[in-house]
Amino acid sequence: MIGVTTLDEFIIDRQDDFPFATGDLSRLLRDIGFASKIVNREVNMAGLVDLAGAIGSENIQGEEQQKLDVLADEVFIKALKNGGEVCGIASEENDDFIAFENEKSKQGKYVLAMDPLDGSSNIDVNVSIGTIFSIFKRKSEVGTLATMDDFLQPGTEQVAAGYVLYGSSSMLVYTTGNGVNGFTLDPSIGEFCLSHPNMKTSESGKIYSMNEGNYHLSPQGIQTYLDSCKKEEKTARYIGSLVADFHRNLIKGGVYLYPSTTKAPNGKLRLLYECSPLAFIAEQAGGSASDGFQRTMEIKPTELHQRCAYYVGSKNMVADIEVLLK
Ligand code: AHG
Ligand code: MN
Ligand code: MN
């Protein structure tokens, strides 16, 4: 196409970035782009076709599932199973990982962990929501079924990660470890087009994002940090959709906080498909991510749905928080 670079063109152009690339990862990223266009369509129609609201079931983490949570989960699983590049998927919406049993998928070299729909509490009120994904090379032998060890890898082992934001316009942002690039969906042609090449975040920012209803439940260091944000007249911004809060802070500069609280001693957010992938993107954009004590990317998961405290964004702000938590 003249004048614009579509996601598919960009992925093909960049294929040489991966050593020994055979095109599988490129195809996988394109499948993700395709699935997210379908989810985007459904998200946009939610108010019209009875897709808003709860489905009446809970996921493994005791959270009420929304119709769109389940639909997004199914769309991604179907697209990726058909693609055959991943041998298995772990998802927020499924207790166990799925090991694809079809021959084509068993040949897949990768596994994917995902939060198919992030920010579900915002679906019914027309506020931005998202999808988060993380891709690893499998540990098990190609040709066999995916195993738990394929998924329980630290963020440093990710070969790609990204998110899709279904917002005032929809965007797909991803990294393969060579910087971060953002694509905006042009609905008139149904293509993600490169709109934010080589995204960088500032070392310090004006914005802090936390559910301050949790102030009194948070560690003393976090209370001190929030007090200092007010003294310094920083700007408070919190949507309650991690993808949207993260995306805004990435562009404008700022920090997102979800500490451990007395109610949720391990924090709320999930390491594998929320914290690790966004940590990879933050770092690739010049920011950082930590649980307050350790680099998020270095935490080795022991469970699929493991939670952790999370501080992510401009690196000086994350560093200030770490000092206060020591
Ligand atoms: P999900 O909708 O995938 O369960 O994730 C919700 C997460 C995240 O998107 C958001 O930042 C956070 O929960 C909000 O939590 P609070 O309502 O506790 O602020
Ligand atoms: Mn989420
Ligand atoms: Mn979710």
PDB file of C-alpha atoms and ligand atoms in Angstrom, residues 63 92 115 117-120 211 214 238 240-242 256 258 268-270 274, ligand 1:
ATOM      1  CA  GLU A  63     -13.524 -13.696  39.140  1.00  0.00           C
ATOM      2  CA  GLU A  92      -6.456 -16.203  32.320  1.00  0.00           C
ATOM      3  CA  ASP A 115      -5.015 -12.257  29.064  1.00  0.00           C
ATOM      4  CA  LEU A 117      -9.594  -9.492  27.649  1.00  0.00           C
ATOM      5  CA  ASP A 118      -8.076  -7.158  30.181  1.00  0.00           C
ATOM      6  CA  GLY A 119     -10.154  -4.627  32.072  1.00  0.00           C
ATOM      7  CA  SER A 120     -13.380  -6.630  31.973  1.00  0.00           C
ATOM      8  CA  ASN A 211      -6.291   2.342  42.711  1.00  0.00           C
ATOM      9  CA  ASN A 214      -6.171   0.515  48.408  1.00  0.00           C
ATOM     10  CA  TYR A 238      -6.346   5.450  36.749  1.00  0.00           C
ATOM     11  CA  GLY A 240      -8.760   0.267  35.870  1.00  0.00           C
ATOM     12  CA  SER A 241      -7.793  -1.385  32.581  1.00  0.00           C
ATOM     13  CA  LEU A 242      -4.119  -2.247  32.888  1.00  0.00           C
ATOM     14  CA  TYR A 256       1.579   2.257  37.246  1.00  0.00           C
ATOM     15  CA  TYR A 258      -0.424  -2.444  41.864  1.00  0.00           C
ATOM     16  CA  LYS A 268      -3.595  -8.767  42.037  1.00  0.00           C
ATOM     17  CA  LEU A 269      -1.989  -8.893  38.625  1.00  0.00           C
ATOM     18  CA  ARG A 270      -0.770 -12.106  37.033  1.00  0.00           C
ATOM     19  CA  GLU A 274      -0.092  -9.348  32.508  1.00  0.00           C
TER      20      GLU A 274
HETATM   21  P1  AHG B   1      -8.889  -8.555  34.116  1.00  0.00           P
HETATM   22  O1  AHG B   1     -10.033  -7.747  33.597  1.00  0.00           O
HETATM   23  O2  AHG B   1      -8.109  -9.220  33.027  1.00  0.00           O
HETATM   24  O3  AHG B   1      -9.273  -9.499  35.237  1.00  0.00           O
HETATM   25  O4  AHG B   1      -7.816  -7.552  34.736  1.00  0.00           O
HETATM   26  C1  AHG B   1      -8.228  -6.553  35.633  1.00  0.00           C
HETATM   27  C2  AHG B   1      -7.000  -5.932  36.223  1.00  0.00           C
HETATM   28  C3  AHG B   1      -6.361  -4.834  35.390  1.00  0.00           C
HETATM   29  O5  AHG B   1      -6.828  -4.657  34.120  1.00  0.00           O
HETATM   30  C4  AHG B   1      -6.631  -3.579  36.172  1.00  0.00           C
HETATM   31  O6  AHG B   1      -5.569  -2.692  36.074  1.00  0.00           O
HETATM   32  C5  AHG B   1      -6.866  -4.058  37.553  1.00  0.00           C
HETATM   33  O7  AHG B   1      -7.356  -5.353  37.450  1.00  0.00           O
HETATM   34  C6  AHG B   1      -7.830  -3.193  38.276  1.00  0.00           C
HETATM   35  O8  AHG B   1      -7.946  -3.647  39.574  1.00  0.00           O
HETATM   36  P2  AHG B   1      -8.763  -2.813  40.667  1.00  0.00           P
HETATM   37  O9  AHG B   1     -10.182  -2.875  40.282  1.00  0.00           O
HETATM   38  O10 AHG B   1      -8.447  -3.558  41.933  1.00  0.00           O
HETATM   39  O11 AHG B   1      -8.191  -1.420  40.672  1.00  0.00           O
END
